CSV table of C-alpha atoms and ligand atoms in Angstrom, one decimal:
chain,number,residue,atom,x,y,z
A,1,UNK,CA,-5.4,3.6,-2.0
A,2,UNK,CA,-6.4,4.3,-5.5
A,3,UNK,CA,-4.4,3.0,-8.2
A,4,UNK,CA,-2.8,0.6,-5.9
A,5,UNK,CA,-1.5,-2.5,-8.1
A,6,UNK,CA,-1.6,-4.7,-5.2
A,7,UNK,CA,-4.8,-4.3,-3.7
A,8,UNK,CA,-4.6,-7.9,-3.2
A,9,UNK,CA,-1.8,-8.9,-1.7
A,10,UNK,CA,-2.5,-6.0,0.6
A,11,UNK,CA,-5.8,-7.2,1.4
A,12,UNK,CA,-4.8,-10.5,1.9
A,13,UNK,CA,-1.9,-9.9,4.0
A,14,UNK,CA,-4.2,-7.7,6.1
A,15,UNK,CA,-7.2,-10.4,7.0
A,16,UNK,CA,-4.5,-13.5,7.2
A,17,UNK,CA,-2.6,-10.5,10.0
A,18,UNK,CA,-5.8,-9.9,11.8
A,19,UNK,CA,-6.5,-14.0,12.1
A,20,UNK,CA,-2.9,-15.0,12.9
A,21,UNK,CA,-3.7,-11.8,15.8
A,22,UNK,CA,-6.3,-13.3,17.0
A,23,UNK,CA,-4.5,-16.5,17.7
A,24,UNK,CA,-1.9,-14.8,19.3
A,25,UNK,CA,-4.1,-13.1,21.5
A,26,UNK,CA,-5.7,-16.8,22.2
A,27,UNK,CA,-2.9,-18.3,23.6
A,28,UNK,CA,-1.6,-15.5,25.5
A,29,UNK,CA,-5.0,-16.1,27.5
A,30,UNK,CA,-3.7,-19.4,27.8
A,31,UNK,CA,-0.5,-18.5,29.3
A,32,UNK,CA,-1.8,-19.6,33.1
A,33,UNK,CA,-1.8,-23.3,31.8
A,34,UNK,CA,1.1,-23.1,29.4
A,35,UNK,CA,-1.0,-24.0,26.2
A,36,UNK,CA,0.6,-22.3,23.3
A,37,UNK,CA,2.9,-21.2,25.1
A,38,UNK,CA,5.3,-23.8,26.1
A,39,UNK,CA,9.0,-22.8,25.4
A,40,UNK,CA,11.8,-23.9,23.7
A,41,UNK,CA,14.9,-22.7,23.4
A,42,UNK,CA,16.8,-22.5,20.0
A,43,UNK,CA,20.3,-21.4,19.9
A,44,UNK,CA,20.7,-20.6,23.6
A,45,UNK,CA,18.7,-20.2,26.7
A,46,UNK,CA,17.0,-17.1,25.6
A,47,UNK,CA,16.7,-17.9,22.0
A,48,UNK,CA,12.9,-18.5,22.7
A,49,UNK,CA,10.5,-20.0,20.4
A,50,UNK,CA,6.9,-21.4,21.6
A,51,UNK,CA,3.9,-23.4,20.2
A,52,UNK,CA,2.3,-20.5,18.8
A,53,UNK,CA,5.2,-19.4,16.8
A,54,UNK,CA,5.0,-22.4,14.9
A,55,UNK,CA,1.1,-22.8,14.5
A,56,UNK,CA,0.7,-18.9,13.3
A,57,UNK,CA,4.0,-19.9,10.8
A,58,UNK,CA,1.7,-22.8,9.9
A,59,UNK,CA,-1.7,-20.9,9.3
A,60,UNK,CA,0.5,-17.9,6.9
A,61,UNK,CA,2.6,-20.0,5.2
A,62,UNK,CA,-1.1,-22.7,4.1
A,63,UNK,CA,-3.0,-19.7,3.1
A,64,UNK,CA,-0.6,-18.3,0.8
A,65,UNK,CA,0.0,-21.9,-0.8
A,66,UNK,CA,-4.0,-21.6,-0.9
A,67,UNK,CA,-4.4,-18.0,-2.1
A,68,UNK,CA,-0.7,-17.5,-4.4
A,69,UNK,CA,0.1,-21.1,-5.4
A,70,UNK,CA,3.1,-20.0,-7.5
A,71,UNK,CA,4.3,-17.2,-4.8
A,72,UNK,CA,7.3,-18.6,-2.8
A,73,UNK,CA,7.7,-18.4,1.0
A,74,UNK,CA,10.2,-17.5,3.8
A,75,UNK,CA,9.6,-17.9,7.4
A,76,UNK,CA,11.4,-17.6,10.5
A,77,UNK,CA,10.2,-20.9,11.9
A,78,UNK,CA,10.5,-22.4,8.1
A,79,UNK,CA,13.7,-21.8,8.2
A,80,UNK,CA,14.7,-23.2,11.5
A,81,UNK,CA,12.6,-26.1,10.3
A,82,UNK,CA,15.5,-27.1,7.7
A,83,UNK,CA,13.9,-25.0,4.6
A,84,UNK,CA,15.8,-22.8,2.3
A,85,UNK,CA,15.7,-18.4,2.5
A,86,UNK,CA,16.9,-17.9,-0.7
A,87,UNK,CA,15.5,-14.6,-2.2
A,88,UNK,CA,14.8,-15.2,-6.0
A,89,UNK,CA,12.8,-12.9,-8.6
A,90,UNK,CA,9.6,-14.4,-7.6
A,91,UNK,CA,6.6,-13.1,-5.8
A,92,UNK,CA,8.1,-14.2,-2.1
A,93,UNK,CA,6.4,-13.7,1.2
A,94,UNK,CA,8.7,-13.1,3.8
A,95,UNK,CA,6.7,-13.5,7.4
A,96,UNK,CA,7.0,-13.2,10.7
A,97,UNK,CA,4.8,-14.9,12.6
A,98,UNK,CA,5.4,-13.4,16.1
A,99,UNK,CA,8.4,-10.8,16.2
A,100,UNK,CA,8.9,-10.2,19.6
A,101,UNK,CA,8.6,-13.7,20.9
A,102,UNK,CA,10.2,-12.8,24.6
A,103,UNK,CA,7.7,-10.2,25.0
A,104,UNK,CA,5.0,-12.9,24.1
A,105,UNK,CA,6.3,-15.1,26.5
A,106,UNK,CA,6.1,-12.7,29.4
A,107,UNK,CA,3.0,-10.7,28.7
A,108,UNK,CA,4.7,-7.8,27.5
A,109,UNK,CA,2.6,-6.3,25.1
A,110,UNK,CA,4.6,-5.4,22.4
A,111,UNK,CA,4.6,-8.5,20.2
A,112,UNK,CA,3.2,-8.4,16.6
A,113,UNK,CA,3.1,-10.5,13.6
A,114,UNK,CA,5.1,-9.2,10.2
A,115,UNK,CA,4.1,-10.1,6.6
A,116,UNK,CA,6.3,-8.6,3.5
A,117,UNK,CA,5.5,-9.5,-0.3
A,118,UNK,CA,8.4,-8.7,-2.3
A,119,UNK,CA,8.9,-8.4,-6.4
A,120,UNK,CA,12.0,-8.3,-7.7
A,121,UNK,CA,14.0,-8.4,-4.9
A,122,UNK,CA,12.1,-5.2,-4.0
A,123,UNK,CA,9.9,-4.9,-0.5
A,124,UNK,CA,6.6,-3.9,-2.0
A,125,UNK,CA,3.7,-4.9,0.6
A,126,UNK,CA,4.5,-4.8,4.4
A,127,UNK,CA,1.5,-5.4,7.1
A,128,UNK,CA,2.5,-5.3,10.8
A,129,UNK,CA,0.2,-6.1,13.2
A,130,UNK,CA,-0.1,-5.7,17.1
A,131,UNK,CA,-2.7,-7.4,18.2
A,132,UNK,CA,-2.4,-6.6,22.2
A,133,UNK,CA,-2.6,-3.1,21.2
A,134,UNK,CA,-5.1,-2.8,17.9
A,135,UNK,CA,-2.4,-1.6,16.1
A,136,UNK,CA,-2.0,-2.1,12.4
A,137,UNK,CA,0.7,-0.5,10.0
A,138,UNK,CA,0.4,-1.3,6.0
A,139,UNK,CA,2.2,0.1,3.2
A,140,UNK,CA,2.6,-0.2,-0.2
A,141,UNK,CA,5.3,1.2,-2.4
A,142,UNK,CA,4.4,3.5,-3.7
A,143,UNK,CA,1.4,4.0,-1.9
A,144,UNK,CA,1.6,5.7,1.3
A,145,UNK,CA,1.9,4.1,5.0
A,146,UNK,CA,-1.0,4.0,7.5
A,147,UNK,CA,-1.3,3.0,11.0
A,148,UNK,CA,-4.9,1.2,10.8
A,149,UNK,CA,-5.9,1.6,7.6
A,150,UNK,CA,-6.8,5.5,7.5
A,151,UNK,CA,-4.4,7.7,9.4
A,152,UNK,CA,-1.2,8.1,7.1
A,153,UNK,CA,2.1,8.1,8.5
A,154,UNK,CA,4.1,9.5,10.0
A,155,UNK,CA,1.9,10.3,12.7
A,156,UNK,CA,3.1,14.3,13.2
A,157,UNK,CA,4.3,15.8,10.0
A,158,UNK,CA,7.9,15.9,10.1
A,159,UNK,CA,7.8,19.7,10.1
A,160,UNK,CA,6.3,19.5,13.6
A,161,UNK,CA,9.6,17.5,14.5
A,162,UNK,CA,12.7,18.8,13.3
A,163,UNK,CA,16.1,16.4,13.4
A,164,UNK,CA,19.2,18.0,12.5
A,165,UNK,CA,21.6,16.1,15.6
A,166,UNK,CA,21.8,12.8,17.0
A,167,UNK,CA,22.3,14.7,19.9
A,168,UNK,CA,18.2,15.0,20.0
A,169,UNK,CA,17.1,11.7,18.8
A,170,UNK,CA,15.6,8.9,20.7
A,171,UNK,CA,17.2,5.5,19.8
A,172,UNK,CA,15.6,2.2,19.1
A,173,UNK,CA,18.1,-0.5,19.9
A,174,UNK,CA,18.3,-4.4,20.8
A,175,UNK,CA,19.7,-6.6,23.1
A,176,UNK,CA,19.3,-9.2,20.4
A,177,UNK,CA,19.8,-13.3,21.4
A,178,UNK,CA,23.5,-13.3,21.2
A,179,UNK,CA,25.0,-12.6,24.4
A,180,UNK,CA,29.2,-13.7,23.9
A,181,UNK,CA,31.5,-11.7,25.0
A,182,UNK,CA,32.4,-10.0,21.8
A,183,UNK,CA,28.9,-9.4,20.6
A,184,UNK,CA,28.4,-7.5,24.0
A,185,UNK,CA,31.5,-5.8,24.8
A,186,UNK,CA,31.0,-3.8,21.3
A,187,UNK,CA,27.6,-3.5,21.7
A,188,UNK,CA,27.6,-1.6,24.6
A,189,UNK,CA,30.7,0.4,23.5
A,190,UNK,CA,28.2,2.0,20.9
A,191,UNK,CA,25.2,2.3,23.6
A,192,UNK,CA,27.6,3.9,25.9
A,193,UNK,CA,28.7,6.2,22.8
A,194,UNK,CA,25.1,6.5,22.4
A,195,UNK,CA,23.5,7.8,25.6
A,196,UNK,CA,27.2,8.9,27.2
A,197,UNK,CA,28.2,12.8,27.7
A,198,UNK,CA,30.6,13.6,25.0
A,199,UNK,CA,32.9,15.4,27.4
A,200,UNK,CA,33.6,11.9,29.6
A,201,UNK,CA,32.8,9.1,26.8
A,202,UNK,CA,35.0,9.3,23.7
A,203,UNK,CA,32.9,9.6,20.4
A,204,UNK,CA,30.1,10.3,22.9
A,205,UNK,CA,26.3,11.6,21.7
A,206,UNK,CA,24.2,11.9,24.5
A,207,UNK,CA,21.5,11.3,22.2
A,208,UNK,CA,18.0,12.1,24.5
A,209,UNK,CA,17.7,8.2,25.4
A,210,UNK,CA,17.3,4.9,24.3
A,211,UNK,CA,14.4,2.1,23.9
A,212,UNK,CA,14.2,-1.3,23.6
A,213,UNK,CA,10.6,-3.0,23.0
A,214,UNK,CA,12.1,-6.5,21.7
A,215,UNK,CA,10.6,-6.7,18.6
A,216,UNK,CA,12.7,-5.2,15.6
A,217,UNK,CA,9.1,-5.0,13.8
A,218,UNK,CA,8.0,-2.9,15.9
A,219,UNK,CA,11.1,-0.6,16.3
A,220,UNK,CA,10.5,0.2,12.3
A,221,UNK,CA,6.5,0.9,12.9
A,222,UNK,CA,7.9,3.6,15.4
A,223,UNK,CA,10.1,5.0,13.1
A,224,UNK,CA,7.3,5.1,10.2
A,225,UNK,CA,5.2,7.1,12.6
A,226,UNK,CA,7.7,9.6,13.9
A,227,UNK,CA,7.9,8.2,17.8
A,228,UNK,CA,11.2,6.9,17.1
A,229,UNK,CA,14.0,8.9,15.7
A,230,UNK,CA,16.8,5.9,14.3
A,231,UNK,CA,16.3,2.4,14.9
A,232,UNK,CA,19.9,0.1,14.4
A,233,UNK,CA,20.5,-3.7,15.1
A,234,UNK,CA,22.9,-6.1,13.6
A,235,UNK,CA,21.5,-10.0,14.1
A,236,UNK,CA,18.3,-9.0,12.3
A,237,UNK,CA,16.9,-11.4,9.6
A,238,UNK,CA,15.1,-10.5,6.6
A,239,UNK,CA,11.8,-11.3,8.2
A,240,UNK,CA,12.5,-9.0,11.2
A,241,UNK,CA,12.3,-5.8,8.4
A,242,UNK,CA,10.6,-6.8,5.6
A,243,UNK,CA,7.3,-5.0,5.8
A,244,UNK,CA,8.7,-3.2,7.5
A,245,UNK,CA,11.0,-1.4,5.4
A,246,UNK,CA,7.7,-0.7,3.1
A,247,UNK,CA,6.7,1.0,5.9
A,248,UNK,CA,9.4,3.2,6.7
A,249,UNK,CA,10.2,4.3,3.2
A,250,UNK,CA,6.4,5.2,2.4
A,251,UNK,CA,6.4,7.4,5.7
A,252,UNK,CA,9.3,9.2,4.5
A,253,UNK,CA,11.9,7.3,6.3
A,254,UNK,CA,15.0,6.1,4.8
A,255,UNK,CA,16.7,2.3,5.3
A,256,UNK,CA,20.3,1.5,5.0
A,257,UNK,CA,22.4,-1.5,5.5
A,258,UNK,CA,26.1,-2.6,6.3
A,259,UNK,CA,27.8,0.2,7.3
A,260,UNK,CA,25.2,3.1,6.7
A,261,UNK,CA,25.6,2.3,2.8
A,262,UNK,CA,21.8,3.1,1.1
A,263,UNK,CA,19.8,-0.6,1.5
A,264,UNK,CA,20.0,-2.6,-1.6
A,265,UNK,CA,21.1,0.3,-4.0
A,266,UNK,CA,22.0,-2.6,-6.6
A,267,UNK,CA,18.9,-4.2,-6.5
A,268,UNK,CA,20.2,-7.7,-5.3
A,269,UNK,CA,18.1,-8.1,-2.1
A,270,UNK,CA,21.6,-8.6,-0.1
A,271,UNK,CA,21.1,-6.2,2.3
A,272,UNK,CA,17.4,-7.3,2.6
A,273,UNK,CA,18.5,-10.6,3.3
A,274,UNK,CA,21.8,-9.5,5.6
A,275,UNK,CA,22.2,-9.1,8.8
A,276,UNK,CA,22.7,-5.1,9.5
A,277,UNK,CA,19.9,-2.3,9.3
A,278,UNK,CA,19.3,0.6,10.0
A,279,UNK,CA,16.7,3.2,9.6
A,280,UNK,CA,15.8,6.5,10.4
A,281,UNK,CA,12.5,8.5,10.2
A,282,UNK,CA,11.1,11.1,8.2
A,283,UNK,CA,12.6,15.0,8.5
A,284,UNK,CA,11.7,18.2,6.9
A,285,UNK,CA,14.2,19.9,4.7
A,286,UNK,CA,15.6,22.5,6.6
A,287,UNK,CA,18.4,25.4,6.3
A,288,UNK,CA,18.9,24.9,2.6
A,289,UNK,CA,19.4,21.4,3.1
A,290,UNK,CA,16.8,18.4,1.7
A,291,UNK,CA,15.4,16.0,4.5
A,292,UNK,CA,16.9,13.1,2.7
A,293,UNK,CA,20.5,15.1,3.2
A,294,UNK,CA,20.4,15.3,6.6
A,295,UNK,CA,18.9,11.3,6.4
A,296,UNK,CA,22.1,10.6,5.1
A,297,UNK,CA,24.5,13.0,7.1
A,298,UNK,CA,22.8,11.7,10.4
A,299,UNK,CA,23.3,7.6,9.2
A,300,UNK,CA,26.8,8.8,8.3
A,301,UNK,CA,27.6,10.3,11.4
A,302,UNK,CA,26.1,7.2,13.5
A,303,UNK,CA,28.1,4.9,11.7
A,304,UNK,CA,31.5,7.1,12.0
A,305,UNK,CA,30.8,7.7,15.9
A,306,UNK,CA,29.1,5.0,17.2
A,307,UNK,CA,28.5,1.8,15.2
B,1,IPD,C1,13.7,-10.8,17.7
B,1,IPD,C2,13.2,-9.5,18.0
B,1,IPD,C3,14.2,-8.7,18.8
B,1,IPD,C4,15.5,-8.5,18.0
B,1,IPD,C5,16.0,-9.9,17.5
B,1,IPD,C6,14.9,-10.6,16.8
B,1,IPD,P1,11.9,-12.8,17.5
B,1,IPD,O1,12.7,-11.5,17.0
B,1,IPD,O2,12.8,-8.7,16.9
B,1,IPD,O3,13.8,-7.4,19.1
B,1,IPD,O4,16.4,-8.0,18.9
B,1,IPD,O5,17.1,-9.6,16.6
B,1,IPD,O6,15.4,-11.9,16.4
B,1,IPD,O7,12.8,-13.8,17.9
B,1,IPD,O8,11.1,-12.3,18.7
B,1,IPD,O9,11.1,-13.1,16.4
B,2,CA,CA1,12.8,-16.0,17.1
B,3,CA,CA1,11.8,-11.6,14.8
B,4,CA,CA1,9.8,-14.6,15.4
């Protein structure tokens, strides 16, 4: 971590992580008597959001007031609250506070918070945290990725894992909250393209499977460390991905947004603040051709096939 500019921020986002974990893990002790953990729904019956979503909100968004006076703020819960998500030039956290809130709910433990400090419109710090498992993932740009603290992502060089087909690539995908009609009859045209035998599913892959751990997060801290091939959702919010796409570029990995056009290219924070991502691990050059290459062949061909 020498050199690093933001030594700061990235401590900071790491201790105020590692306290808003602990209260996480608190109330999920508490789920027997419902403290913490009483839910509401938002949207629609499934659209959860509990106690402890809005106290860890409550703890981030204070201590950054307290620690980065002049640095604004964007919150999930904020923002359901009635406050603005408008992504300026400014020093702006962009947090989490439990990404993976069904999980929470039922005791499912992948649930973690997500903190992103971003310059410029730029992603710069990103600190997940998964507190049910001890699992911590920081980057900064520039500055390498780590799963807690001292092993550097990815996990297995990419070398050790060659990608040159979707055909061998395990799939991070959502159910997400919005269950219509539409939403679900395409969605599950492109699973079905996804996991279906391309000589009985038109457009088909038959990619080796897919997962779904309910926390979009956690899909990109997979994909930073190599466990997770390509990760794609559309409903995500810029506090799903934030530090998390600090994360995934400094493991190698590659982000893109509406489409499979390269994320934020123009440096206007749209796609960071739009609704469609995805991203896709690290991979060795290979055959004459540059990792990046077949990054962007692989995006390309998802988007053409199955998106
Ligand atoms: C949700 C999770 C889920 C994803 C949704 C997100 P929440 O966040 O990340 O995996 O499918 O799009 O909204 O509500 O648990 O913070
Ligand atoms: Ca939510
Ligand atoms: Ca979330
Ligand atoms: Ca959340």
């Amino acid at each position: 971590m020498s050199n690093n500019p933001y030594v700061t921020e990235l401590e900071f986002a790491i201790g105020l992580a590692r306290r808003a974990g602990e209260l996480i893990l608190e109330a999920s002790k508490d789920r027997q008597t419902g403290k913490g953990t009483t839910v509401n729904d938002k949207k629609n019956r499934i659209d959860l959001v509990t106690e402890t979503d809005q106290a860890v909100e409550k703890l981030v968004a204070k201590s950054i007031k307290g620690k980065f006076p002049d640095h604004k703020f964007i919150g999930e819960e904020s923002f359901a609250a009635g406050e603005k998500a408008d992504l300026t030039n400014d020093p702006t956290w962009i947090c989490d506070p439990i990404d993976g809130t069904t999980n929470f709910v039922h005791g499912f433990p992948s649930v973690c918070i997500s903190i992103g400090w971003v310059v410029n419109k730029v992603p710069t710090v990103g600190v997940i945290y998964n507190p049910f498992l001890s699992q911590l993932y920081t980057a900064v740009k520039g500055h390498g990725a780590y799963l807690n603290q001292t092993t550097r992502l990815p996990l297995s060089y990419p070398d050790q894992l060659p990608l040159n087909k979707l055909s061998d690539a395990l799939v991070g995908v959502e159910w997400g909250s919005d269950r219509s009609k539409n939403v679900m009859d395409k969605k599950s045209r492109s699973f079905v393209r996804l996991a279906g035998d391309p000589n009985e599913v038109d457009g088909g892959v038959m990619c080796h499977s897919l997962r779904s751990m309910g926390s979009a997060a956690l899909n990109y801290s997979h994909v930073a460390a190599g466990s997770l091939d390509l990760y794609w959702e559309i409903g995500c919010w810029a506090w799903d991905v934030c530090a998390g796409t600090v994360i995934v570029r400094e493991a190698g990995g590659k982000c893109y947004g509406r489409g499979g056009k390269a994320f934020d290219e123009d440096g206007s924070g749209k796609d960071l603040m739009g609704h469609h991502f995805f991203v896709i691990r690290g991979i060795a050059d290979q055959d004459g051709q540059s990792g990046s290459e077949i990054q962007d062949r692989l995006a390309q061909e998802f988007f053409k096939n199955v998106a």
